[in-house]
Amino acid sequence: VQLQASGGGLVQPGGSLRLSCAASGTFFVVNTMGWFRLAPGKQRELVAQVTSHGTTTYADSIKGRFTISRDNAKNTVYLQMNSLKPEDTAVYYCTADIRVYSGTTDSPFWGQGTLVTVSS
């Protein structure tokens, strides 16, 4: 099982980026998917997550600016980031709770991280 993230880059303050993360491999079902971020000198932060039924959770720091969504048919989660601020600069990691085999419990998987830099 692999999570492949993409979409990071350099953007000016006020700009937008869209991150994507796709789960691939052999598994039974993908449950909750989400994004964490890690900025220099700061603790890891849960940015947003979405359950398989579409229930979303957001960090207060990004509410109203970021939107998480998913395509269950593609096992892909997206993070639309608008009105980006310099403090959003971080490496963004996607995560997913995946049940590899039917009848077992979920296991957490992480993507490789994608760098988002917000700077003029």
Coordinates of C-alpha atoms in Angstrom, one line a residue, residues 21-87:
C21 CA -3.0 12.1 -2.5
A22 CA -3.9 8.8 -4.0
A23 CA -3.8 5.4 -2.2
S24 CA -2.6 2.5 -4.4
G25 CA -1.9 -1.2 -3.9
T26 CA -4.0 -4.0 -2.7
F27 CA -6.4 -3.3 0.2
F28 CA -9.9 -3.8 1.4
V29 CA -11.1 -0.3 2.1
V30 CA -9.8 3.2 2.7
N31 CA -11.4 4.9 5.7
T32 CA -10.5 8.3 7.1
M33 CA -8.0 10.3 5.0
G34 CA -6.4 13.5 5.9
W35 CA -3.5 16.0 5.8
F36 CA -1.0 16.9 8.5
R37 CA 1.7 19.6 8.1
L38 CA 5.1 20.1 9.7
A39 CA 6.6 23.6 9.7
P40 CA 10.2 24.4 10.9
G41 CA 10.3 24.9 14.6
K42 CA 6.7 23.9 15.1
Q43 CA 4.8 20.7 16.1
R44 CA 3.1 18.6 13.6
E45 CA -0.5 19.8 13.0
L46 CA -3.6 18.0 11.8
V47 CA -4.8 20.3 9.0
A48 CA -8.0 18.5 8.0
Q49 CA -9.5 15.0 7.6
V50 CA -12.4 13.4 6.0
T51 CA -14.2 10.2 6.7
S52 CA -15.3 7.7 4.1
H53 CA -18.8 9.1 4.6
G54 CA -17.7 12.7 4.0
T55 CA -17.6 14.0 7.5
T56 CA -14.8 16.7 7.7
T57 CA -12.7 18.1 10.5
Y58 CA -10.5 21.2 10.2
A59 CA -7.8 22.9 12.2
D60 CA -8.9 26.4 13.5
S61 CA -5.9 27.9 11.7
I62 CA -7.2 27.1 8.3
K63 CA -11.0 27.1 8.6
G64 CA -12.6 29.0 5.9
R65 CA -9.5 28.9 3.7
F66 CA -8.9 25.2 3.1
T67 CA -11.3 22.5 1.9
I68 CA -10.7 18.8 2.1
S69 CA -12.5 16.4 -0.2
R70 CA -12.2 12.9 -1.5
D71 CA -13.0 10.7 -4.5
N72 CA -13.7 7.2 -3.0
A73 CA -13.7 5.6 -6.5
K74 CA -10.1 6.8 -7.0
N75 CA -9.1 6.4 -3.3
T76 CA -7.9 10.0 -3.5
V77 CA -8.0 12.9 -1.1
Y78 CA -7.6 16.5 -2.0
L79 CA -6.8 19.7 -0.1
Q80 CA -7.8 22.9 -1.8
M81 CA -5.9 25.7 -0.2
N82 CA -7.0 29.3 -0.8
S83 CA -5.9 32.6 0.7
L84 CA -2.6 31.1 1.5
K85 CA -0.4 32.9 4.2
P86 CA 3.3 32.7 4.8
E87 CA 2.5 30.8 8.0

